[in-house]
mmCIF file of C-alpha atoms in Angstrom:
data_model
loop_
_atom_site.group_PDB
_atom_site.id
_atom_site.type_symbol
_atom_site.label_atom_id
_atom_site.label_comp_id
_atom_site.label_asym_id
_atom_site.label_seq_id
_atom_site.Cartn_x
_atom_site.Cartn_y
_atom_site.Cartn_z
ATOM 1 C CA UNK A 44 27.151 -23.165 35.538
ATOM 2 C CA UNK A 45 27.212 -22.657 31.816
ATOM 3 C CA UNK A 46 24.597 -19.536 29.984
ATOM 4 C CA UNK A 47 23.453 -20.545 26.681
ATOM 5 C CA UNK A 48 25.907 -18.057 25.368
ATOM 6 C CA UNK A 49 28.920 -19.882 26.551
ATOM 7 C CA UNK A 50 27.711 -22.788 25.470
ATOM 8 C CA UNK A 51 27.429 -21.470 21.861
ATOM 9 C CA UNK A 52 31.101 -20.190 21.908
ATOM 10 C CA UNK A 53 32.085 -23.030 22.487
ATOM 11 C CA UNK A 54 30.087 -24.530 19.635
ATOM 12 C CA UNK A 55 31.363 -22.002 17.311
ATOM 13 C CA UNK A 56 34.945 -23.350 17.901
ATOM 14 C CA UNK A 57 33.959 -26.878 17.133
ATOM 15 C CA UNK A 58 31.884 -26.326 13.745
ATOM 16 C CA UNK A 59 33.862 -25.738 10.838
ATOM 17 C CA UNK A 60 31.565 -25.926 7.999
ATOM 18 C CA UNK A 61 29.767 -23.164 6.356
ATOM 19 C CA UNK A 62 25.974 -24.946 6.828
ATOM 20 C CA UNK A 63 27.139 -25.441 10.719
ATOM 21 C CA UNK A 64 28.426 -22.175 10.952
ATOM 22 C CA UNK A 65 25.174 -20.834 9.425
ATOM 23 C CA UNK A 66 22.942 -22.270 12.172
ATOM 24 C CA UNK A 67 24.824 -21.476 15.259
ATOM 25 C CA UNK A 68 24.744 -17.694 13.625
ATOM 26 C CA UNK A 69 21.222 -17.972 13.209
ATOM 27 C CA UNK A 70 20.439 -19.543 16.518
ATOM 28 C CA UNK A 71 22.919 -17.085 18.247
ATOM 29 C CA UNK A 72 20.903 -14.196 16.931
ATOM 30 C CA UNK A 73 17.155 -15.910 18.188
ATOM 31 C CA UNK A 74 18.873 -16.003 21.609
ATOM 32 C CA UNK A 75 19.916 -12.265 21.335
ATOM 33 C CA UNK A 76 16.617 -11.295 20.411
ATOM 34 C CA UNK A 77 14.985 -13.779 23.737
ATOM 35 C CA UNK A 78 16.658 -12.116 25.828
ATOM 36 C CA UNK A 79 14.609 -8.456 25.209
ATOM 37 C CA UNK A 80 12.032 -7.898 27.630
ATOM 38 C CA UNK A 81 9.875 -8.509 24.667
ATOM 39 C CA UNK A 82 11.061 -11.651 23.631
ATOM 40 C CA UNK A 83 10.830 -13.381 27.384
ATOM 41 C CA UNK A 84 7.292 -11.615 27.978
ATOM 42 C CA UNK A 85 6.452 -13.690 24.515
ATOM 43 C CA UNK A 86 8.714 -16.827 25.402
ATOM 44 C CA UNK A 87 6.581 -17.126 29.033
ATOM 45 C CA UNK A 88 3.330 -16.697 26.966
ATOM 46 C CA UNK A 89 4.654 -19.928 25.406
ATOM 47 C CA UNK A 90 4.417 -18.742 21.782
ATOM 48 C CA UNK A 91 6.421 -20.387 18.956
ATOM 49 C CA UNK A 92 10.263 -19.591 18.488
ATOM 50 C CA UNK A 93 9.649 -18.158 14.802
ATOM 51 C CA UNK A 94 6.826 -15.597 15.613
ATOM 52 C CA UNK A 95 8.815 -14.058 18.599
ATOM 53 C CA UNK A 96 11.864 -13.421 16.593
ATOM 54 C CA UNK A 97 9.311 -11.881 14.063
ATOM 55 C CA UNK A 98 7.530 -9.896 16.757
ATOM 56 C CA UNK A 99 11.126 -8.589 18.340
ATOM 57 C CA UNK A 100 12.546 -8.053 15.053
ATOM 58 C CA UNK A 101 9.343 -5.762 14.322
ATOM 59 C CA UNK A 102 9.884 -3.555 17.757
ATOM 60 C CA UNK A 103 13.051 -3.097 16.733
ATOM 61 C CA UNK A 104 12.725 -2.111 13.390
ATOM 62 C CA UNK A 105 10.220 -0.279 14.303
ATOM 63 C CA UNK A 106 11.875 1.906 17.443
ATOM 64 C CA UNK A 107 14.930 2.789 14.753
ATOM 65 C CA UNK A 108 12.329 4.353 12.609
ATOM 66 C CA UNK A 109 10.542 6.256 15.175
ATOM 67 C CA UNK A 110 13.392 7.529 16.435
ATOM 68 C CA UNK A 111 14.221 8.974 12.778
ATOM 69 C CA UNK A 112 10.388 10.167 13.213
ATOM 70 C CA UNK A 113 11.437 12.674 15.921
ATOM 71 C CA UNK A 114 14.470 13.440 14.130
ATOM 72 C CA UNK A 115 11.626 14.558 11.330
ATOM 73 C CA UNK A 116 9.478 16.526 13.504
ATOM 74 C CA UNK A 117 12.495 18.529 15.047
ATOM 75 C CA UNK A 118 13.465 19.762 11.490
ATOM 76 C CA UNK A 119 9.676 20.211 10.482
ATOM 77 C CA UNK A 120 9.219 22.454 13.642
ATOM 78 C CA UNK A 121 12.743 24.438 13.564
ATOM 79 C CA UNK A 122 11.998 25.250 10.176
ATOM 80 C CA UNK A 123 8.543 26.222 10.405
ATOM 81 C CA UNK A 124 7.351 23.600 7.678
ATOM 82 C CA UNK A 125 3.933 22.941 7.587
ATOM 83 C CA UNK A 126 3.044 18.985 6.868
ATOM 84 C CA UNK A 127 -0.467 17.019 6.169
ATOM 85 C CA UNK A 128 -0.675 13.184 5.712
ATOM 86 C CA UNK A 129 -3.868 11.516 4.733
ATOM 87 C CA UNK A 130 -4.663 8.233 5.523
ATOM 88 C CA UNK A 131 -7.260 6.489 3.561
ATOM 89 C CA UNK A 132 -9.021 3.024 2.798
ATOM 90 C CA UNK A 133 -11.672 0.573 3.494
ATOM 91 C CA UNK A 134 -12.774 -0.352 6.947
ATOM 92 C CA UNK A 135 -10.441 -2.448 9.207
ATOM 93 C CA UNK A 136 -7.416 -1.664 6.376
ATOM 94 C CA UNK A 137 -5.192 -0.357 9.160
ATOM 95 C CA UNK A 138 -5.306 3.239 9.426
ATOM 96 C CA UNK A 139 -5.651 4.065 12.729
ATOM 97 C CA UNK A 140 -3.055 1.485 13.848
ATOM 98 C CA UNK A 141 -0.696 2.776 11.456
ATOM 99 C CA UNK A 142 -0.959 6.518 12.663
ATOM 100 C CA UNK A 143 -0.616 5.246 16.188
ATOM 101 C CA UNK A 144 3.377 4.294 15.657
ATOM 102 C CA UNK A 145 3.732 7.240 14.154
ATOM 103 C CA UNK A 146 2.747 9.807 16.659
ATOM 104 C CA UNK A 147 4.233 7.224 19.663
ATOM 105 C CA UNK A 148 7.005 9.540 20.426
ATOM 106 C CA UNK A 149 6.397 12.307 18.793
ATOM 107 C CA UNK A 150 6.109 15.536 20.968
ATOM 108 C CA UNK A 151 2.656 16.157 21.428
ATOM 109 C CA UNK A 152 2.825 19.592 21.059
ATOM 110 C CA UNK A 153 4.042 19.562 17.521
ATOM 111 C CA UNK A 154 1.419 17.372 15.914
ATOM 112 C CA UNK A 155 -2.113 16.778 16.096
ATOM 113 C CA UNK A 156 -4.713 14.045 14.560
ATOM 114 C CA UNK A 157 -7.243 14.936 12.875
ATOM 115 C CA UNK A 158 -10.140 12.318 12.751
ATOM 116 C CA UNK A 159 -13.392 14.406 12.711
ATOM 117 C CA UNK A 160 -16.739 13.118 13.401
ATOM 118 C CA UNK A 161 -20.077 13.220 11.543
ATOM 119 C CA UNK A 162 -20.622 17.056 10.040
ATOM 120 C CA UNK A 163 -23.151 19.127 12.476
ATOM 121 C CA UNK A 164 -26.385 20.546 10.679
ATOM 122 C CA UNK A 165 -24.351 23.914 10.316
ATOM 123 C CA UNK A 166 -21.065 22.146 8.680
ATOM 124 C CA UNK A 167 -23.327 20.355 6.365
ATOM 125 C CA UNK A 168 -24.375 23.847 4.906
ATOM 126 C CA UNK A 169 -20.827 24.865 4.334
ATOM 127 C CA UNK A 170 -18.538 24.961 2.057
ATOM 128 C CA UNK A 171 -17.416 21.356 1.671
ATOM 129 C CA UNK A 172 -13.631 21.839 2.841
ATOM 130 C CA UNK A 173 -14.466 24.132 5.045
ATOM 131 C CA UNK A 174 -14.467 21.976 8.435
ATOM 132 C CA UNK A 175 -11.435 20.260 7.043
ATOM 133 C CA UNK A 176 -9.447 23.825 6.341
ATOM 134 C CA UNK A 177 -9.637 24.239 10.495
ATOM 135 C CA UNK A 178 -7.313 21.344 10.905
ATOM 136 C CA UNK A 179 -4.638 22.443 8.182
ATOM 137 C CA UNK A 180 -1.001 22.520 9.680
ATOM 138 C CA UNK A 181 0.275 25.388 11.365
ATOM 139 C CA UNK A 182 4.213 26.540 10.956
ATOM 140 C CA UNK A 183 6.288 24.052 12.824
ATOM 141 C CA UNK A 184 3.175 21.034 12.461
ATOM 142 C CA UNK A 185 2.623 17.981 11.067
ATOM 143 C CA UNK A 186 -1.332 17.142 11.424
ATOM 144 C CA UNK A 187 -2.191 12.884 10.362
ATOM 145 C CA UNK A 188 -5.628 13.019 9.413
ATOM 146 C CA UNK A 189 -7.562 9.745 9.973
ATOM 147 C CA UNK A 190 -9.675 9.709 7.213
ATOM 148 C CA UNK A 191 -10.126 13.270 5.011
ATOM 149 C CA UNK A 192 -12.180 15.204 2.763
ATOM 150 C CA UNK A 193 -11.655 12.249 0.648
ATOM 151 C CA UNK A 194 -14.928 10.573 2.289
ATOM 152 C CA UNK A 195 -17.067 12.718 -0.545
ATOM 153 C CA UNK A 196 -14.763 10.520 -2.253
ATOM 154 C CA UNK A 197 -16.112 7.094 -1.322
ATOM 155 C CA UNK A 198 -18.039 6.804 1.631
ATOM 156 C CA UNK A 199 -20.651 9.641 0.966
ATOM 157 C CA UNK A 200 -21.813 8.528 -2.602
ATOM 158 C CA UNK A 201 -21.640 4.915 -1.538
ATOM 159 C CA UNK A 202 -23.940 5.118 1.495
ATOM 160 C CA UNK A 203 -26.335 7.997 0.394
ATOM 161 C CA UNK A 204 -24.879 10.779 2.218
ATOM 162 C CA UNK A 205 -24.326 13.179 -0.920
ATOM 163 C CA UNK A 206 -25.894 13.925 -3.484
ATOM 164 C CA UNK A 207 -24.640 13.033 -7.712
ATOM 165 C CA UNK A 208 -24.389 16.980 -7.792
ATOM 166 C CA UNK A 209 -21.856 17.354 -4.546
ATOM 167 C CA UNK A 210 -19.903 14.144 -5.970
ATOM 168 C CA UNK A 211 -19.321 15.950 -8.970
ATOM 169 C CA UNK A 212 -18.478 19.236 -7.445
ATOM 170 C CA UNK A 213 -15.762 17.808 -5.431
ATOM 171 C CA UNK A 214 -14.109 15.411 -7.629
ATOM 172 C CA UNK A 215 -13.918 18.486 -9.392
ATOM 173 C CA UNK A 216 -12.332 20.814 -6.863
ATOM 174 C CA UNK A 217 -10.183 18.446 -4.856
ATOM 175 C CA UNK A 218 -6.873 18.491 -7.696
ATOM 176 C CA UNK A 219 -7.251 22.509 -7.315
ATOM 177 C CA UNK A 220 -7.823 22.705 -3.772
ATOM 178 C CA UNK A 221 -4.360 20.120 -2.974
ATOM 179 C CA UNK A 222 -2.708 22.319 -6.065
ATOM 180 C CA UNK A 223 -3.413 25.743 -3.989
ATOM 181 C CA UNK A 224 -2.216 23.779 -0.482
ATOM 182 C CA UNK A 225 1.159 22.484 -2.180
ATOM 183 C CA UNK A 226 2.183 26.109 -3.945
ATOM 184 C CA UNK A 227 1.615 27.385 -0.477
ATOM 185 C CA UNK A 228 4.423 25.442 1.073
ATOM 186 C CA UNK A 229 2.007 22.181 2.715
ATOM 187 C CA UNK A 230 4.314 19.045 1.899
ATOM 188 C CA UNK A 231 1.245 17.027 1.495
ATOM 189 C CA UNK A 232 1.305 12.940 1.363
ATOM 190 C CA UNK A 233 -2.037 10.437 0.795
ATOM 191 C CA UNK A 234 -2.374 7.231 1.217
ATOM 192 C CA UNK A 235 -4.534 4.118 0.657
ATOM 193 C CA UNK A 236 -4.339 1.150 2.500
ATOM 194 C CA UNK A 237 -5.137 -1.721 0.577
ATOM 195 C CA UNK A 238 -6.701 -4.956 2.028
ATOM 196 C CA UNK A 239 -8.470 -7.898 0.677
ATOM 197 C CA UNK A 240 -11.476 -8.403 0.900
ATOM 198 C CA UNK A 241 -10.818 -12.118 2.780
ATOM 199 C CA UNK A 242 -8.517 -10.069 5.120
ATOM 200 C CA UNK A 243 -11.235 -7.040 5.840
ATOM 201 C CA UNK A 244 -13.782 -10.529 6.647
ATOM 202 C CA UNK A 245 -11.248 -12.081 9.071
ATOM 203 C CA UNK A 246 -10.311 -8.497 10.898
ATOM 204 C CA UNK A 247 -14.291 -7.962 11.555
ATOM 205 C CA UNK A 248 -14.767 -11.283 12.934
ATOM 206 C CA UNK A 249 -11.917 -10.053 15.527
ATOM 207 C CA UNK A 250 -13.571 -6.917 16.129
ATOM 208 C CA UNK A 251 -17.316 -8.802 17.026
ATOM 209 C CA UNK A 252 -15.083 -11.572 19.081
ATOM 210 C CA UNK A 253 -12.523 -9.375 20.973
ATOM 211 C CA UNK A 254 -14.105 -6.861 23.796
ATOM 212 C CA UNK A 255 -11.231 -4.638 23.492
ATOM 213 C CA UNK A 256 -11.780 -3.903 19.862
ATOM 214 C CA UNK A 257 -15.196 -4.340 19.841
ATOM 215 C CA UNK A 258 -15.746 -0.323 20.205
ATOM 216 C CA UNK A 259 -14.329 -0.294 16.506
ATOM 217 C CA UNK A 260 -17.306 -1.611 15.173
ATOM 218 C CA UNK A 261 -19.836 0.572 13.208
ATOM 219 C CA UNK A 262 -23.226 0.260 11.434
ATOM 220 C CA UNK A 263 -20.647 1.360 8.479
ATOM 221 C CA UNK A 264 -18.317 -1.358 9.236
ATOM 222 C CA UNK A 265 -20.914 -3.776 8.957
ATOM 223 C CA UNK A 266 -22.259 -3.085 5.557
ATOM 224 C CA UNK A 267 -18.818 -2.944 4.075
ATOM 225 C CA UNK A 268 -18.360 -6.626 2.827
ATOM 226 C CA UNK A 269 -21.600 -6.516 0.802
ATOM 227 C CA UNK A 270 -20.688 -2.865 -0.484
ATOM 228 C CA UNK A 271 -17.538 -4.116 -1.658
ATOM 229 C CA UNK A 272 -18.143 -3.416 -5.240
ATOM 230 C CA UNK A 273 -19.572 -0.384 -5.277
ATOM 231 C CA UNK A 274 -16.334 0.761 -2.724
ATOM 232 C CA UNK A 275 -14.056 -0.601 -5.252
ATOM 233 C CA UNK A 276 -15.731 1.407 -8.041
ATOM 234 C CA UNK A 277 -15.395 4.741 -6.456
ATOM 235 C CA UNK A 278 -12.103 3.845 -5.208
ATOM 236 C CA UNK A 279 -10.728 3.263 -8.811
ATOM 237 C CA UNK A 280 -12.753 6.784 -9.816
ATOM 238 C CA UNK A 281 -11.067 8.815 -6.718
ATOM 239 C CA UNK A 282 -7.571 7.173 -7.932
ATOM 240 C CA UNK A 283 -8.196 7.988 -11.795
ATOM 241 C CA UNK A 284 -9.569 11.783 -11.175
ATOM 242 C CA UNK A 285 -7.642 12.470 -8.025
ATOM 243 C CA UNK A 286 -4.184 11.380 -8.600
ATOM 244 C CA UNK A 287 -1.840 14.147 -9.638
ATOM 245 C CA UNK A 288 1.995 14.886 -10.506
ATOM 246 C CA UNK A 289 1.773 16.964 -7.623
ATOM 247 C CA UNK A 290 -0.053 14.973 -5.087
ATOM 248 C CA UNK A 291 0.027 11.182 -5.726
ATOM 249 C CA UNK A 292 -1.719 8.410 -4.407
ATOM 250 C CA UNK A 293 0.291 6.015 -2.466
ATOM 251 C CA UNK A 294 -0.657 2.227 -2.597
ATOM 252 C CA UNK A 295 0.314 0.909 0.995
ATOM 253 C CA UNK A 296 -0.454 -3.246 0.975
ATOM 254 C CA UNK A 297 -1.603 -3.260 4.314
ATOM 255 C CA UNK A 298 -2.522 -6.921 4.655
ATOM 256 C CA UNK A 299 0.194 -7.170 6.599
ATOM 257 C CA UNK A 300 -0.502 -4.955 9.163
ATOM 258 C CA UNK A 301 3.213 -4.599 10.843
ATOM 259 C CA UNK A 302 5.100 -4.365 7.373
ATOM 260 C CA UNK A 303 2.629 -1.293 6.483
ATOM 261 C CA UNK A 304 3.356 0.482 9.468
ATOM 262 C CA UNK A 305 7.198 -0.176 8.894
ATOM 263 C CA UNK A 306 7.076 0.368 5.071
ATOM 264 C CA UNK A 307 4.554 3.806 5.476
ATOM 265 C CA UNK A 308 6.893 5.178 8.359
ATOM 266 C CA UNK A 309 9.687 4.642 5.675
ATOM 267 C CA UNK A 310 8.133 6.355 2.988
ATOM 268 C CA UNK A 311 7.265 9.441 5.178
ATOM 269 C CA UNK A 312 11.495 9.478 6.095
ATOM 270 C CA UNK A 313 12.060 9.266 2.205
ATOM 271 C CA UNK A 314 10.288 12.002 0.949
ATOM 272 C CA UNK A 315 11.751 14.587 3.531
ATOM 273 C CA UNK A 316 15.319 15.960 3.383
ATOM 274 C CA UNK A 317 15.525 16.146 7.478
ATOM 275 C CA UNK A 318 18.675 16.707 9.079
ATOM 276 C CA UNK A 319 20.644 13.933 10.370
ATOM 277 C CA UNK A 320 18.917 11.980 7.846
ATOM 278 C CA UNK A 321 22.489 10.287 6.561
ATOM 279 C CA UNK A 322 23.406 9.406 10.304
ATOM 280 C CA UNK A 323 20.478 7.129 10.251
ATOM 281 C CA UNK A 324 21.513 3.160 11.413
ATOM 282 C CA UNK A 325 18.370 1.956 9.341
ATOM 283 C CA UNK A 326 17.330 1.173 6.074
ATOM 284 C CA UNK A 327 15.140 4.201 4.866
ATOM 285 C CA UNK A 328 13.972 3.005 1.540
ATOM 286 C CA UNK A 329 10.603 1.442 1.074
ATOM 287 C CA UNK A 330 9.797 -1.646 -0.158
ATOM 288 C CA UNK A 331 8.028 -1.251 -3.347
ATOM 289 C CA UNK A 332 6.558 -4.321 -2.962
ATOM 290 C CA UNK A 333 4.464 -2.983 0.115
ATOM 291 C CA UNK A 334 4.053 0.752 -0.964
ATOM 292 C CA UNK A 335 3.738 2.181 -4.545
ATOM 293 C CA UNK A 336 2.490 4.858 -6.235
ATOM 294 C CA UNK A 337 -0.600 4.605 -7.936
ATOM 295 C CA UNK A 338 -0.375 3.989 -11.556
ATOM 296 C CA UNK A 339 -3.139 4.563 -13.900
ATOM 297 C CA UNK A 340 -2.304 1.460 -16.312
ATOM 298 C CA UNK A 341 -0.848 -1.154 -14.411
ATOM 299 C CA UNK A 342 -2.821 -1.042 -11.003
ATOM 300 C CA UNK A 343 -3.981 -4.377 -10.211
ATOM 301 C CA UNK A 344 -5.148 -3.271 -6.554
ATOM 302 C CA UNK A 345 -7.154 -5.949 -4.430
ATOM 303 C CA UNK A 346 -8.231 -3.358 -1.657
#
């Protein structure tokens, strides 16, 4: 009996146009990605042709990067650099997933996430970065932290937590305190994930419908659609006071949720002269479509 496979070969030797030749290319390469573990798992869930090529395609993509990830963290660690990358945005905007396929196969031992809870009576009578300064990356470490000191930012003056006085304090220290990090050797990279505010709607309704997201829910979460305008008005204030030469805001379109992760991972690669970076079998330049760096007079930012 026949596979698919021959079947096409033999196709190929009958079709002599370039249109014909297109399709049997094409259809040779669907079949190809089928028959991954992924793709049949998908195929027997009986979803469409198109998305499981996507959803393959994706893994893939994905797997080369992260194995240019580890690549990273062996250089970071062998030469004792120290690394911090912020994620930041609005509720449901991707964060957490994002930092997820990052750290998938990293060692364990050489990185840590940093996603720290409300302040305790005692931090709240601290110096502001003071809780955050525990986490800092040691020699050797790259520390993610899921969400920052950036929620004085945003989240505090938008929901009451701080006061006009603290706002103003911070906005004013944060551009020294990164300044003082960087000329001590942290490579430091922030981001914002950007997400409409249709898109933030539709991933709630998920989160209220699905029992194993349902945990992400907060009383936070829930006021964020009708505090929209107030977020975006701090947002655009953090951006304007808090973007520097030195340490930039980075615009990640994460409406998209899988093309974030891909494009974010990418950036990371770019900005870090690891070895066996030129060996690399994957594309490491980001899409500018998906991340950008904030600019001042053209930023037309939905999220």
């Amino acid at each position: 009996m026949k596979t698919i496979f021959q079947d096409l070969e033999a196709l190929k030797k009958h079709v002599k146009d370039k249109e014909g030749e297109k399709i049997v290319k094409e259809l040779e390469k669907n079949f190809q990605l089928l028959r991954t573990k992924s793709g049949l798992s998908q195929l027997l869930q009986k979803k469409k042709l198109a998305k499981i090529v996507r959803n393959v395609e994706y893994e893939q993509e994905l797997t080369q990067l992260q194995v240019e990830l580890i690549k990273l963290q062996n250089w970071i660690y062998e030469n004792k650099k120290r690394v911090m990358i912020i994620f930041e945005g609005r509720d449901a905007a991707g964060k957490g997933g994002a930092i997820k396929r990052f750290i998938q196969y990293l060692n364990p031992r050489k990185f840590r996430v940093a996603a720290l809870p409300k302040p305790t009576e005692v931090e709240t009578g601290q110096f502001y970065f003071q809780r955050y300064f525990k986490h800092l990356p040691d020699p050797g470490e790259i520390v993610f932290f899921d969400r920052s000191w950036y929620n004085r930012a945003i989240v505090e003056p938008v929901y009451g937590f701080c006061t006009p006085e603290q706002y103003e304090k911070f906005m004013k220290e944060v551009p020294e305190i990164e300044h003082a990090l960087i000329d001590d050797g942290i490579i430091l990279i922030k981001f914002w994930f950007s997400i409409s505010k249709e898109t933030q709607q539709k991933r709630f309704k998920e989160r209220m419908t699905n029992p194993l997201k349902h945990w992400k829910l907060s009383p936070v979460d829930q006021k964020a659609q009708e505090m929209w305008d107030q977020i975006t008005y701090y947002k655009e204030e953090m951006f304007s006071r808090t973007h520097t030469s030195y340490a930039p805001w980075i615009i990640v379109d994460s409406n998209d949720k899988k093309r974030a992760r891909l494009e974010s991972i990418r950036y990371v690669l770019s900005q870090i002269p690891y070895d066996g970076k030129k060996d690399a079998v994957i594309n490491l330049h980001h899409d500018p479509d998906i991340v950008e760096r904030y600019h001042r007079r053209s930023h037309q930012e939905k999220g």
